[in-house]
Amino acid sequence: MDWRKRLAELERRRNLFLRISIALFFAYGVSVLVLNIDNGSFNPQREPVLLLKLPQKYRMGECVPLPEVVAFEVNRHRRNLFRDIEDSVVPMVGRKNIREAGDREIQLPPMISPAKRMFGPGKEADVERPFPRNLLTSEAMSRIVVMEKYNFLFCPVAGAASRALKAFLNRIDNNPEYLDVDKLDSGLLTLSNFSLRDRERFLTGRALKKVVFVRNPYERFASIYLHANSTHDELKYQEFMARVRGRKVDEDVASKTVVMSGLRTLNQVVTQLSKFVSEPHKMDQLFWPAASLCIADEVRYDFVGRADLLEEEVHRLKQTLGLPDYSLPTREQLQISPQKTQERMEELYANSSAKKRVFKLMQKDFVAFDFPR
């Protein structure tokens, strides 16, 4: 019996040695032929495959020490996460398209254990299931802001004080240009700056709180409409109308007279958008429900703030997360003209069919966030 145990132990050690040797071989080969290593580290931007498979804590554009890559490789071998060589964290020699790398990555089984999660505030799932991997490469990853310093994620929603909240986040992040409305996004990190594994970890783990501010769908839709109609910039209005039609702006530039005519009332706008009810993916994301924008049916949000009570809710957020006691920027500072949305609600929804259509478009928000119909 002793010789059998010894033989099994020798076999186990031999397999481990082979796996480590393979990992080191590929790491060395890549370092010599592809990655152009400087001082024992490499820049992941030079190899797109690695952008989606960085070890935890590293972001796109940062140099990762070679020993950490090798350690990560060996760890994946031990956990039997490899299906073939192409699944390796160390990229193969040659250029690979980042989209192809992403497609290959999302086909792997999730690294997390299936966990019971929530569907909107207070709505518990009936079954346990893993986080859908295809969402890790969706456009939501470019929207959800990561505030590493304060340990929370924030999903901005157009028409729900998103500009004021982005400016506030830039300010607590010590960005001197926090009032520059054209640079509100440039100073903030989003999930798209992280590897797929970190995105999954952030969205499913409890280390980072998830924050979203929402607004009554009727008011939010009216606010978006009024903001577009209050602009004196014809190009911006033209862009809005192109988005209503589900087109790109440049498609309508040549036919300005067509764009500027018609669809002037809220009812006309929502009637046009109703054409996308059966094909919501074709509708511009400006008009998507907050639940869809922020994948609220898969992500459990710890803090759901109300945009109509912005000052009070931001104060509550600062107390909950221990944020610096900065005040929100004013409308004048953000160059936002007063819209008086509340006062004009009755006028805008005088046509009852407009309200019914908005409800149909935003139905997910009424369910997910318990707004009154």
Short mmCIF file of N, CA and C in Angstrom, two decimals, residues 14-108:
data_model
loop_
_atom_site.label_atom_id
_atom_site.label_comp_id
_atom_site.label_asym_id
_atom_site.label_seq_id
_atom_site.Cartn_x
_atom_site.Cartn_y
_atom_site.Cartn_z
N ARG A 14 4.40 15.37 -10.34
CA ARG A 14 4.81 15.46 -11.74
C ARG A 14 3.82 16.32 -12.54
N ASN A 15 2.52 16.12 -12.32
CA ASN A 15 1.50 16.91 -13.01
C ASN A 15 1.59 18.39 -12.65
N LEU A 16 1.80 18.66 -11.36
CA LEU A 16 1.93 20.05 -10.92
C LEU A 16 3.16 20.69 -11.56
N PHE A 17 4.27 19.94 -11.59
CA PHE A 17 5.49 20.47 -12.19
C PHE A 17 5.28 20.76 -13.68
N LEU A 18 4.57 19.88 -14.37
CA LEU A 18 4.31 20.09 -15.80
C LEU A 18 3.47 21.33 -16.02
N ARG A 19 2.45 21.52 -15.19
CA ARG A 19 1.59 22.70 -15.34
C ARG A 19 2.36 23.99 -15.11
N ILE A 20 3.17 23.99 -14.07
CA ILE A 20 3.97 25.19 -13.78
C ILE A 20 4.97 25.43 -14.91
N SER A 21 5.55 24.37 -15.43
CA SER A 21 6.52 24.50 -16.52
C SER A 21 5.86 25.08 -17.77
N ILE A 22 4.63 24.60 -18.07
CA ILE A 22 3.90 25.12 -19.23
C ILE A 22 3.62 26.60 -19.05
N ALA A 23 3.17 26.97 -17.84
CA ALA A 23 2.87 28.39 -17.58
C ALA A 23 4.11 29.24 -17.75
N LEU A 24 5.22 28.79 -17.18
CA LEU A 24 6.47 29.55 -17.29
C LEU A 24 6.95 29.62 -18.74
N PHE A 25 6.76 28.52 -19.47
CA PHE A 25 7.19 28.51 -20.87
C PHE A 25 6.44 29.55 -21.68
N PHE A 26 5.10 29.59 -21.53
CA PHE A 26 4.33 30.57 -22.29
C PHE A 26 4.61 31.99 -21.82
N ALA A 27 4.79 32.16 -20.52
CA ALA A 27 5.11 33.50 -20.01
C ALA A 27 6.43 33.98 -20.59
N TYR A 28 7.42 33.09 -20.63
CA TYR A 28 8.72 33.47 -21.18
C TYR A 28 8.61 33.74 -22.68
N GLY A 29 7.89 32.87 -23.39
CA GLY A 29 7.76 33.06 -24.83
C GLY A 29 7.10 34.37 -25.19
N VAL A 30 6.03 34.69 -24.45
CA VAL A 30 5.34 35.95 -24.71
C VAL A 30 6.21 37.14 -24.37
N SER A 31 6.95 37.05 -23.26
CA SER A 31 7.79 38.16 -22.85
C SER A 31 8.86 38.45 -23.89
N VAL A 32 9.39 37.39 -24.53
CA VAL A 32 10.47 37.58 -25.51
C VAL A 32 9.93 38.03 -26.86
N LEU A 33 8.80 37.40 -27.30
CA LEU A 33 8.36 37.60 -28.68
C LEU A 33 7.32 38.70 -28.86
N VAL A 34 6.53 38.99 -27.81
CA VAL A 34 5.40 39.89 -28.00
C VAL A 34 5.44 41.12 -27.12
N LEU A 35 5.63 40.92 -25.83
CA LEU A 35 5.29 41.98 -24.89
C LEU A 35 6.36 43.03 -24.70
N ASN A 36 7.55 42.79 -25.20
CA ASN A 36 8.57 43.83 -25.16
C ASN A 36 8.76 44.34 -23.75
N ILE A 37 9.13 43.43 -22.85
CA ILE A 37 9.16 43.72 -21.42
C ILE A 37 10.22 44.75 -21.07
N ASP A 38 9.83 45.68 -20.20
CA ASP A 38 10.75 46.68 -19.66
C ASP A 38 10.75 46.54 -18.15
N ASN A 39 11.90 46.28 -17.57
CA ASN A 39 12.05 46.20 -16.12
C ASN A 39 11.10 45.17 -15.50
N GLY A 40 10.92 44.06 -16.15
CA GLY A 40 10.15 42.97 -15.54
C GLY A 40 8.65 43.16 -15.55
N SER A 41 8.12 44.08 -16.34
CA SER A 41 6.67 44.26 -16.42
C SER A 41 6.31 44.59 -17.86
N PHE A 42 5.02 44.50 -18.17
CA PHE A 42 4.60 44.80 -19.54
C PHE A 42 3.33 45.63 -19.52
N ASN A 43 3.07 46.26 -20.64
CA ASN A 43 1.88 47.10 -20.77
C ASN A 43 0.78 46.31 -21.46
N PRO A 44 -0.34 46.05 -20.78
CA PRO A 44 -1.40 45.23 -21.38
C PRO A 44 -2.03 45.86 -22.62
N GLN A 45 -1.84 47.17 -22.83
CA GLN A 45 -2.42 47.79 -24.01
C GLN A 45 -1.76 47.26 -25.29
N ARG A 46 -0.57 46.68 -25.15
CA ARG A 46 0.11 46.16 -26.33
C ARG A 46 -0.43 44.79 -26.76
N GLU A 47 -1.22 44.18 -25.92
CA GLU A 47 -1.79 42.88 -26.27
C GLU A 47 -3.25 42.85 -25.87
N PRO A 48 -4.19 43.04 -26.83
CA PRO A 48 -5.61 43.20 -26.50
C PRO A 48 -6.23 42.02 -25.78
N VAL A 49 -5.72 40.80 -25.99
CA VAL A 49 -6.30 39.65 -25.30
C VAL A 49 -6.24 39.84 -23.80
N LEU A 50 -5.16 40.43 -23.32
CA LEU A 50 -4.95 40.54 -21.88
C LEU A 50 -5.86 41.58 -21.25
N LEU A 51 -6.40 42.50 -22.04
CA LEU A 51 -7.26 43.53 -21.47
C LEU A 51 -8.44 42.92 -20.74
N LEU A 52 -8.91 41.78 -21.21
CA LEU A 52 -10.08 41.15 -20.61
C LEU A 52 -9.72 40.10 -19.59
N LYS A 53 -8.42 39.88 -19.34
CA LYS A 53 -8.02 38.80 -18.44
C LYS A 53 -6.92 39.23 -17.48
N LEU A 54 -6.98 40.45 -17.02
CA LEU A 54 -5.97 40.90 -16.08
C LEU A 54 -6.20 40.30 -14.70
N PRO A 55 -5.14 40.07 -13.93
CA PRO A 55 -5.34 39.69 -12.53
C PRO A 55 -6.10 40.79 -11.80
N GLN A 56 -6.72 40.45 -10.69
CA GLN A 56 -7.48 41.43 -9.92
C GLN A 56 -6.60 42.61 -9.54
N LYS A 57 -7.24 43.76 -9.44
CA LYS A 57 -6.70 45.06 -9.00
C LYS A 57 -5.99 45.82 -10.11
N TYR A 58 -5.71 45.18 -11.25
CA TYR A 58 -5.07 45.90 -12.34
C TYR A 58 -6.10 46.40 -13.33
N ARG A 59 -5.85 47.59 -13.89
CA ARG A 59 -6.76 48.19 -14.85
C ARG A 59 -6.10 48.28 -16.21
N MET A 60 -6.94 48.52 -17.22
CA MET A 60 -6.45 48.68 -18.57
C MET A 60 -5.43 49.81 -18.64
N GLY A 61 -4.30 49.56 -19.26
CA GLY A 61 -3.28 50.59 -19.41
C GLY A 61 -2.20 50.55 -18.36
N GLU A 62 -2.39 49.73 -17.31
CA GLU A 62 -1.38 49.63 -16.25
C GLU A 62 -0.41 48.48 -16.55
N CYS A 63 0.81 48.64 -16.07
CA CYS A 63 1.81 47.58 -16.22
C CYS A 63 1.63 46.52 -15.13
N VAL A 64 1.63 45.27 -15.54
CA VAL A 64 1.46 44.15 -14.60
C VAL A 64 2.80 43.42 -14.47
N PRO A 65 3.33 43.30 -13.24
CA PRO A 65 4.60 42.57 -13.07
C PRO A 65 4.48 41.14 -13.58
N LEU A 66 5.49 40.69 -14.29
CA LEU A 66 5.48 39.35 -14.87
C LEU A 66 5.27 38.25 -13.82
N PRO A 67 5.90 38.32 -12.63
CA PRO A 67 5.66 37.27 -11.62
C PRO A 67 4.18 37.13 -11.25
N GLU A 68 3.43 38.25 -11.24
CA GLU A 68 2.01 38.17 -10.89
C GLU A 68 1.23 37.47 -12.00
N VAL A 69 1.62 37.70 -13.24
CA VAL A 69 0.95 37.01 -14.35
C VAL A 69 1.19 35.51 -14.26
N VAL A 70 2.44 35.13 -13.98
CA VAL A 70 2.77 33.71 -13.87
C VAL A 70 2.02 33.08 -12.69
N ALA A 71 1.97 33.79 -11.56
CA ALA A 71 1.26 33.27 -10.39
C ALA A 71 -0.22 33.09 -10.69
N PHE A 72 -0.79 34.05 -11.42
CA PHE A 72 -2.21 33.96 -11.79
C PHE A 72 -2.45 32.78 -12.72
N GLU A 73 -1.48 32.57 -13.64
CA GLU A 73 -1.55 31.44 -14.57
C GLU A 73 -1.54 30.11 -13.82
N VAL A 74 -0.61 29.98 -12.90
CA VAL A 74 -0.47 28.73 -12.14
C VAL A 74 -1.73 28.48 -11.31
N ASN A 75 -2.28 29.54 -10.72
CA ASN A 75 -3.49 29.41 -9.91
C ASN A 75 -4.65 28.90 -10.75
N ARG A 76 -4.77 29.41 -11.98
CA ARG A 76 -5.84 28.93 -12.86
C ARG A 76 -5.64 27.45 -13.22
N HIS A 77 -4.38 27.03 -13.39
CA HIS A 77 -4.11 25.62 -13.65
C HIS A 77 -4.57 24.76 -12.48
N ARG A 78 -4.25 25.19 -11.27
CA ARG A 78 -4.60 24.42 -10.08
C ARG A 78 -6.11 24.29 -9.93
N ARG A 79 -6.83 25.33 -10.35
CA ARG A 79 -8.29 25.30 -10.21
C ARG A 79 -8.96 24.68 -11.43
N ASN A 80 -8.14 24.13 -12.34
CA ASN A 80 -8.67 23.46 -13.54
C ASN A 80 -9.58 24.37 -14.35
N LEU A 81 -9.18 25.64 -14.48
CA LEU A 81 -10.00 26.59 -15.22
C LEU A 81 -9.64 26.63 -16.70
N PHE A 82 -8.59 25.93 -17.10
CA PHE A 82 -8.20 25.93 -18.50
C PHE A 82 -9.01 24.87 -19.26
N ARG A 83 -9.46 25.23 -20.42
CA ARG A 83 -10.07 24.26 -21.32
C ARG A 83 -9.09 23.93 -22.45
N ASP A 84 -8.32 24.92 -22.85
CA ASP A 84 -7.25 24.70 -23.82
C ASP A 84 -6.28 25.86 -23.67
N ILE A 85 -5.22 25.84 -24.46
CA ILE A 85 -4.17 26.83 -24.30
C ILE A 85 -4.70 28.24 -24.53
N GLU A 86 -5.69 28.42 -25.42
CA GLU A 86 -6.16 29.75 -25.74
C GLU A 86 -6.90 30.41 -24.59
N ASP A 87 -7.29 29.62 -23.59
CA ASP A 87 -7.94 30.20 -22.43
C ASP A 87 -6.95 30.80 -21.45
N SER A 88 -5.66 30.68 -21.74
CA SER A 88 -4.63 31.14 -20.81
C SER A 88 -4.69 32.64 -20.60
N VAL A 89 -4.33 33.07 -19.39
CA VAL A 89 -4.24 34.50 -19.13
C VAL A 89 -3.07 35.11 -19.88
N VAL A 90 -2.03 34.31 -20.15
CA VAL A 90 -0.91 34.78 -20.95
C VAL A 90 -1.30 34.68 -22.41
N PRO A 91 -1.35 35.79 -23.15
CA PRO A 91 -1.84 35.76 -24.53
C PRO A 91 -0.89 35.03 -25.46
N MET A 92 -1.45 34.46 -26.51
CA MET A 92 -0.63 33.77 -27.50
C MET A 92 0.10 34.80 -28.36
N VAL A 93 1.15 34.34 -29.03
CA VAL A 93 1.92 35.22 -29.91
C VAL A 93 1.03 35.66 -31.06
N GLY A 94 1.10 36.94 -31.41
CA GLY A 94 0.32 37.47 -32.52
C GLY A 94 -0.80 38.37 -32.04
N ARG A 95 -1.36 39.16 -32.95
CA ARG A 95 -2.41 40.10 -32.61
C ARG A 95 -3.77 39.41 -32.66
N LYS A 96 -4.60 39.66 -31.67
CA LYS A 96 -5.96 39.11 -31.65
C LYS A 96 -6.93 40.25 -31.40
N ASN A 97 -8.04 40.20 -32.07
CA ASN A 97 -9.03 41.25 -31.92
C ASN A 97 -9.65 41.19 -30.54
N ILE A 98 -9.82 42.34 -29.89
CA ILE A 98 -10.33 42.36 -28.52
C ILE A 98 -11.75 41.81 -28.44
N ARG A 99 -12.54 42.02 -29.49
CA ARG A 99 -13.90 41.49 -29.46
C ARG A 99 -13.89 39.97 -29.49
N GLU A 100 -13.00 39.39 -30.29
CA GLU A 100 -12.88 37.93 -30.32
C GLU A 100 -12.44 37.40 -28.97
N ALA A 101 -11.53 38.13 -28.33
CA ALA A 101 -11.08 37.71 -27.00
C ALA A 101 -12.23 37.76 -26.01
N GLY A 102 -13.05 38.81 -26.11
CA GLY A 102 -14.19 38.92 -25.21
C GLY A 102 -15.20 37.81 -25.44
N ASP A 103 -15.45 37.48 -26.72
CA ASP A 103 -16.39 36.40 -27.02
C ASP A 103 -15.90 35.07 -26.45
N ARG A 104 -14.60 34.83 -26.55
CA ARG A 104 -14.04 33.60 -26.02
C ARG A 104 -14.12 33.56 -24.50
N GLU A 105 -13.91 34.71 -23.89
CA GLU A 105 -13.93 34.78 -22.42
C GLU A 105 -15.32 34.51 -21.87
N ILE A 106 -16.36 35.10 -22.48
CA ILE A 106 -17.70 34.96 -21.91
C ILE A 106 -18.26 33.56 -22.12
N GLN A 107 -17.60 32.75 -22.94
CA GLN A 107 -18.04 31.38 -23.11
C GLN A 107 -17.54 30.47 -21.99
N LEU A 108 -16.57 30.94 -21.22
CA LEU A 108 -16.07 30.15 -20.10
C LEU A 108 -17.12 30.11 -18.99
#
